[in-house]
PDB file of C-alpha atoms in Angstrom:
ATOM      1  CA  GLN D   1      -6.288  -3.571  -7.272  1.00 86.00           C
ATOM      2  CA  ILE D   2      -3.478  -1.167  -6.445  1.00 88.00           C
ATOM      3  CA  LEU D   3      -1.408   0.225  -9.316  1.00 87.00           C
ATOM      4  CA  LEU D   4       2.075   1.446  -8.364  1.00 86.00           C
ATOM      5  CA  THR D   5       5.094   3.118  -9.884  1.00 81.00           C
ATOM      6  CA  GLU D   6       8.676   3.180  -8.618  1.00 78.00           C
ATOM      7  CA  GLU D   7       8.042   6.715  -7.336  1.00 80.00           C
ATOM      8  CA  ASP D   8       5.241   5.428  -5.099  1.00 83.00           C
ATOM      9  CA  ILE D   9       7.683   3.167  -3.275  1.00 82.00           C
ATOM     10  CA  GLU D  10      10.689   5.484  -3.300  1.00 81.00           C
ATOM     11  CA  SER D  11       8.880   8.552  -1.944  1.00 82.00           C
ATOM     12  CA  ASP D  12       8.724   8.500   1.880  1.00 84.00           C
ATOM     13  CA  TYR D  13       5.360  10.299   1.858  1.00 84.00           C
ATOM     14  CA  ARG D  14       3.791   7.953  -0.698  1.00 86.00           C
ATOM     15  CA  ARG D  15       5.330   4.871   0.925  1.00 84.00           C
ATOM     16  CA  ASN D  16       3.791   5.812   4.292  1.00 86.00           C
ATOM     17  CA  ASN D  17       0.410   6.318   2.621  1.00 89.00           C
ATOM     18  CA  LEU D  18       0.767   2.939   0.945  1.00 90.00           C
ATOM     19  CA  LYS D  19       1.623   1.241   4.242  1.00 88.00           C
ATOM     20  CA  ASN D  20      -1.506   2.759   5.772  1.00 90.00           C
ATOM     21  CA  THR D  21      -3.600   1.671   2.785  1.00 92.00           C
ATOM     22  CA  PHE D  22      -2.288  -1.892   2.888  1.00 91.00           C
ATOM     23  CA  SER D  23      -2.809  -2.060   6.665  1.00 90.00           C
ATOM     24  CA  ALA D  24      -6.408  -0.841   6.365  1.00 94.00           C
ATOM     25  CA  LEU D  25      -7.194  -3.295   3.578  1.00 93.00           C
ATOM     26  CA  LEU D  26      -5.691  -6.258   5.413  1.00 89.00           C
ATOM     27  CA  GLU D  27      -7.408  -5.322   8.691  1.00 92.00           C
ATOM     28  CA  ASN D  28     -10.696  -5.507   6.770  1.00 95.00           C
ATOM     29  CA  GLY D  29      -9.913  -8.913   5.285  1.00 92.00           C
ATOM     30  CA  ILE D  30      -9.131  -7.562   1.818  1.00 92.00           C
ATOM     31  CA  ILE D  31      -6.134  -8.971  -0.023  1.00 84.00           C
ATOM     32  CA  PRO D  32      -4.786  -6.296  -2.367  1.00 85.00           C
ATOM     33  CA  ILE D  33      -3.727  -7.227  -5.884  1.00 83.00           C
ATOM     34  CA  VAL D  34      -0.733  -5.099  -6.857  1.00 83.00           C
ATOM     35  CA  ASN D  35       0.468  -4.335 -10.384  1.00 82.00           C
ATOM     36  CA  GLU D  36       2.751  -1.844 -12.058  1.00 79.00           C
ATOM     37  CA  ASN D  37       0.904   1.238 -13.269  1.00 79.00           C
ATOM     38  CA  ASP D  38       1.904   0.870 -16.912  1.00 71.00           C
ATOM     39  CA  ALA D  39      -0.813   3.266 -18.086  1.00 71.00           C
ATOM     40  CA  VAL D  40       0.725   6.186 -16.196  1.00 71.00           C
ATOM     41  CA  SER D  41       4.436   5.553 -16.429  1.00 62.00           C
ATOM     42  CA  THR D  42       6.862   3.324 -18.271  1.00 58.00           C
ATOM     43  CA  ASP D  43       9.951   4.234 -16.206  1.00 58.00           C
ATOM     44  CA  GLU D  44       9.182   1.569 -13.613  1.00 44.00           C
ATOM     45  CA  LEU D  45       9.459  -1.211 -16.166  1.00 45.00           C
ATOM     46  CA  THR D  46      13.244  -1.020 -16.133  1.00 46.00           C
ATOM     47  CA  LYS D  47      13.455  -0.286 -12.391  1.00 54.00           C
ATOM     48  CA  PHE D  48      11.064  -2.863 -10.922  1.00 59.00           C
ATOM     49  CA  GLY D  49      11.761  -5.634 -13.392  1.00 61.00           C
ATOM     50  CA  GLY D  50       8.096  -6.537 -13.635  1.00 76.00           C
ATOM     51  CA  ASN D  51       5.473  -7.567 -11.148  1.00 82.00           C
ATOM     52  CA  ASP D  52       7.741 -10.176  -9.533  1.00 88.00           C
ATOM     53  CA  ILE D  53      10.124  -7.501  -8.255  1.00 87.00           C
ATOM     54  CA  LEU D  54       7.257  -5.150  -7.470  1.00 87.00           C
ATOM     55  CA  SER D  55       5.597  -7.783  -5.280  1.00 88.00           C
ATOM     56  CA  ALA D  56       8.863  -8.341  -3.426  1.00 92.00           C
ATOM     57  CA  ARG D  57       9.356  -4.629  -2.844  1.00 89.00           C
ATOM     58  CA  VAL D  58       5.796  -4.286  -1.534  1.00 89.00           C
ATOM     59  CA  ALA D  59       6.210  -7.341   0.720  1.00 90.00           C
ATOM     60  CA  GLU D  60       9.474  -5.873   2.014  1.00 89.00           C
ATOM     61  CA  PHE D  61       8.157  -2.403   2.847  1.00 83.00           C
ATOM     62  CA  CYS D  62       4.956  -3.824   4.356  1.00 84.00           C
ATOM     63  CA  ASN D  63       7.014  -6.336   6.383  1.00 86.00           C
ATOM     64  CA  ALA D  64       4.787  -9.165   5.092  1.00 89.00           C
ATOM     65  CA  ASP D  65       4.681 -12.566   6.741  1.00 91.00           C
ATOM     66  CA  VAL D  66       5.142 -14.362   3.412  1.00 93.00           C
ATOM     67  CA  LEU D  67       5.119 -13.664  -0.342  1.00 94.00           C
ATOM     68  CA  ILE D  68       3.188 -16.041  -2.585  1.00 93.00           C
ATOM     69  CA  ASN D  69       4.177 -15.687  -6.224  1.00 93.00           C
ATOM     70  CA  MET D  70       1.605 -17.252  -8.540  1.00 90.00           C
ATOM     71  CA  SER D  71       3.104 -18.432 -11.827  1.00 88.00           C
ATOM     72  CA  ASP D  72       2.272 -20.541 -14.857  1.00 87.00           C
ATOM     73  CA  VAL D  73       4.511 -23.374 -13.622  1.00 88.00           C
ATOM     74  CA  ASP D  74       4.309 -25.482 -10.464  1.00 93.00           C
ATOM     75  CA  GLY D  75       7.428 -23.912  -8.932  1.00 95.00           C
ATOM     76  CA  PHE D  76      11.183 -23.765  -9.456  1.00 95.00           C
ATOM     77  CA  TYR D  77      12.663 -26.699 -11.380  1.00 94.00           C
ATOM     78  CA  ASP D  78      16.199 -28.019 -11.835  1.00 92.00           C
ATOM     79  CA  SER D  79      15.740 -27.316 -15.569  1.00 88.00           C
ATOM     80  CA  ASP D  80      13.034 -25.866 -17.792  1.00 84.00           C
ATOM     81  CA  PRO D  81      10.024 -28.221 -17.548  1.00 85.00           C
ATOM     82  CA  ARG D  82       8.686 -26.946 -20.874  1.00 82.00           C
ATOM     83  CA  SER D  83      11.717 -28.220 -22.781  1.00 85.00           C
ATOM     84  CA  ASN D  84      12.824 -31.046 -20.452  1.00 88.00           C
ATOM     85  CA  PRO D  85      10.185 -33.629 -19.512  1.00 91.00           C
ATOM     86  CA  ASP D  86      12.613 -35.023 -16.905  1.00 94.00           C
ATOM     87  CA  ALA D  87      12.838 -31.711 -15.015  1.00 92.00           C
ATOM     88  CA  HIS D  88      12.306 -32.083 -11.268  1.00 95.00           C
ATOM     89  CA  LEU D  89      10.531 -29.623  -8.999  1.00 96.00           C
ATOM     90  CA  ILE D  90      12.767 -28.220  -6.274  1.00 96.00           C
ATOM     91  CA  GLU D  91      10.460 -28.091  -3.262  1.00 96.00           C
ATOM     92  CA  ARG D  92      12.732 -26.089  -0.953  1.00 97.00           C
ATOM     93  CA  VAL D  93      15.493 -23.559  -1.575  1.00 97.00           C
ATOM     94  CA  GLU D  94      17.586 -22.740   1.479  1.00 95.00           C
ATOM     95  CA  GLU D  95      19.644 -19.989  -0.147  1.00 93.00           C
ATOM     96  CA  ILE D  96      19.587 -18.154  -3.447  1.00 92.00           C
ATOM     97  CA  ASN D  97      23.169 -18.490  -4.596  1.00 91.00           C
ATOM     98  CA  ASP D  98      25.040 -18.598  -7.913  1.00 90.00           C
ATOM     99  CA  GLU D  99      24.144 -22.272  -8.422  1.00 91.00           C
ATOM    100  CA  ILE D 100      20.422 -21.581  -8.031  1.00 92.00           C
ATOM    101  CA  LEU D 101      20.624 -18.513 -10.288  1.00 89.00           C
ATOM    102  CA  ALA D 102      22.469 -20.558 -12.925  1.00 87.00           C
ATOM    103  CA  ILE D 103      19.629 -23.094 -13.006  1.00 88.00           C
ATOM    104  CA  ALA D 104      17.249 -20.262 -13.885  1.00 84.00           C
ATOM    105  CA  GLY D 105      19.495 -19.079 -16.697  1.00 72.00           C
ATOM    106  CA  GLY D 106      21.887 -16.733 -14.926  1.00 49.00           C
ATOM    107  CA  ALA D 107      21.472 -13.155 -13.866  1.00 43.00           C
ATOM    108  CA  GLY D 108      19.464 -12.199 -16.939  1.00 43.00           C
ATOM    109  CA  THR D 109      19.767  -8.968 -18.834  1.00 40.00           C
ATOM    110  CA  ALA D 110      19.626  -5.428 -17.534  1.00 42.00           C
ATOM    111  CA  ARG D 111      16.251  -4.928 -19.223  1.00 40.00           C
ATOM    112  CA  GLY D 112      14.844  -8.401 -18.545  1.00 40.00           C
ATOM    113  CA  THR D 113      11.497  -8.191 -16.775  1.00 48.00           C
ATOM    114  CA  GLY D 114      10.208 -11.701 -16.424  1.00 62.00           C
ATOM    115  CA  GLY D 115      10.723 -15.409 -16.332  1.00 84.00           C
ATOM    116  CA  MET D 116      12.098 -17.523 -13.526  1.00 90.00           C
ATOM    117  CA  ILE D 117      15.122 -15.276 -13.020  1.00 90.00           C
ATOM    118  CA  ALA D 118      12.805 -12.398 -12.062  1.00 89.00           C
ATOM    119  CA  LYS D 119      11.058 -14.676  -9.576  1.00 93.00           C
ATOM    120  CA  LEU D 120      14.401 -15.666  -8.064  1.00 94.00           C
ATOM    121  CA  ASN D 121      15.450 -12.026  -7.849  1.00 92.00           C
ATOM    122  CA  ALA D 122      12.172 -11.322  -6.046  1.00 94.00           C
ATOM    123  CA  ALA D 123      12.806 -14.261  -3.723  1.00 96.00           C
ATOM    124  CA  LYS D 124      16.271 -12.877  -2.970  1.00 95.00           C
ATOM    125  CA  ILE D 125      14.803  -9.488  -2.003  1.00 94.00           C
ATOM    126  CA  VAL D 126      12.265 -10.923   0.417  1.00 96.00           C
ATOM    127  CA  THR D 127      14.389 -13.701   1.898  1.00 96.00           C
ATOM    128  CA  ASP D 128      17.153 -11.156   2.547  1.00 94.00           C
ATOM    129  CA  ALA D 129      14.490  -9.152   4.417  1.00 94.00           C
ATOM    130  CA  GLY D 130      13.561 -12.209   6.504  1.00 95.00           C
ATOM    131  CA  ILE D 131      10.374 -12.984   4.554  1.00 96.00           C
ATOM    132  CA  PRO D 132       9.832 -16.456   3.040  1.00 97.00           C
ATOM    133  CA  MET D 133       8.381 -16.884  -0.439  1.00 97.00           C
ATOM    134  CA  PHE D 134       6.515 -19.546  -2.390  1.00 97.00           C
ATOM    135  CA  ILE D 135       6.239 -20.014  -6.134  1.00 96.00           C
ATOM    136  CA  LEU D 136       2.967 -21.778  -6.961  1.00 95.00           C
ATOM    137  CA  ASN D 137       1.018 -22.546 -10.099  1.00 93.00           C
ATOM    138  CA  GLY D 138      -1.734 -19.946 -10.287  1.00 91.00           C
ATOM    139  CA  SER D 139      -3.849 -21.774 -12.854  1.00 93.00           C
ATOM    140  CA  ASP D 140      -5.828 -23.275  -9.961  1.00 89.00           C
ATOM    141  CA  PRO D 141      -6.339 -20.744  -7.153  1.00 87.00           C
ATOM    142  CA  GLU D 142      -7.597 -23.622  -4.944  1.00 91.00           C
ATOM    143  CA  ILE D 143      -3.919 -24.483  -4.490  1.00 94.00           C
ATOM    144  CA  LEU D 144      -3.818 -21.721  -1.881  1.00 93.00           C
ATOM    145  CA  TYR D 145      -6.091 -23.833   0.354  1.00 94.00           C
ATOM    146  CA  THR D 146      -3.673 -26.732   0.057  1.00 94.00           C
ATOM    147  CA  LEU D 147      -0.792 -24.448   1.005  1.00 93.00           C
ATOM    148  CA  LEU D 148      -2.638 -22.856   3.924  1.00 91.00           C
ATOM    149  CA  ASP D 149      -3.618 -26.313   5.188  1.00 94.00           C
ATOM    150  CA  GLY D 150       0.096 -27.188   5.353  1.00 92.00           C
ATOM    151  CA  GLY D 151       0.285 -29.151   2.102  1.00 91.00           C
ATOM    152  CA  HIS D 152       3.496 -29.319   0.101  1.00 89.00           C
ATOM    153  CA  VAL D 153       2.971 -27.388  -3.107  1.00 94.00           C
ATOM    154  CA  GLY D 154       5.284 -25.360  -5.283  1.00 95.00           C
ATOM    155  CA  THR D 155       8.690 -24.199  -4.146  1.00 97.00           C
ATOM    156  CA  TYR D 156       9.406 -22.708  -0.731  1.00 97.00           C
ATOM    157  CA  PHE D 157      12.236 -20.177  -0.385  1.00 97.00           C
ATOM    158  CA  CYS D 158      13.540 -20.071   3.180  1.00 96.00           C
ATOM    159  CA  ALA D 159      14.166 -16.798   4.962  1.00 94.00           C
ATOM    160  CA  ASP D 160      16.597 -16.082   7.746  1.00 79.00           C
ATOM    161  CA  LYS D 161      14.284 -14.829  10.487  1.00 76.00           C
ATOM    162  CA  SER D 162      17.231 -13.069  12.131  1.00 73.00           C
ATOM    163  CA  LYS D 163      17.074 -10.621   9.214  1.00 71.00           C
ATOM    164  CA  ARG D 164      13.399  -9.861   9.871  1.00 69.00           C
ATOM    165  CA  ARG D 165      12.799  -6.160  10.365  1.00 65.00           C
ATOM    166  CA  ILE D 166      10.599  -5.299  13.321  1.00 59.00           C
ATOM    167  CA  GLU D 167       8.446  -2.226  12.819  1.00 54.00           C
ATOM    168  CA  ASP D 168       8.379   0.353  15.566  1.00 42.00           C
ATOM    169  CA  ASP D 169       5.111   2.251  15.310  1.00 43.00           C
ATOM    170  CA  ASN D 170       6.088   4.754  18.036  1.00 35.00           C
TER     171      ASN D 170
END
């Protein structure tokens, strides 16, 4: 588990150390679990907007291939499935626009740190960086096997690969 604050990502020195740490972990087949370091600092709570935004920021600076956001719902719905039994899962989102944001309840509040709007804001960060994202139900981690085997699960947020940043290690 890696615990981060906003300062860890904003500081060039710390960000470079983090990139090296993530690279070393991934090269050794270790998938890091990243969370906000709430025990050390509370400032990041209003800056990151929760772990959804944090995961997007980490995926962006690490130039990840994909971001998988595990949630307590099966994906992004056309209405709240907890209050509307007729809600339908949206399997693919081409673009995060005002219509999509409105489905999730609008832009949220300045201090809001969770819910579907935070997941959409995270999806916007990574898709704008050329990284696709999935929202999946994390209650059954086996769902990752279905996804990796090419199965249709959750919601897929498309990324414009022309926006993909290519790292130059030289």
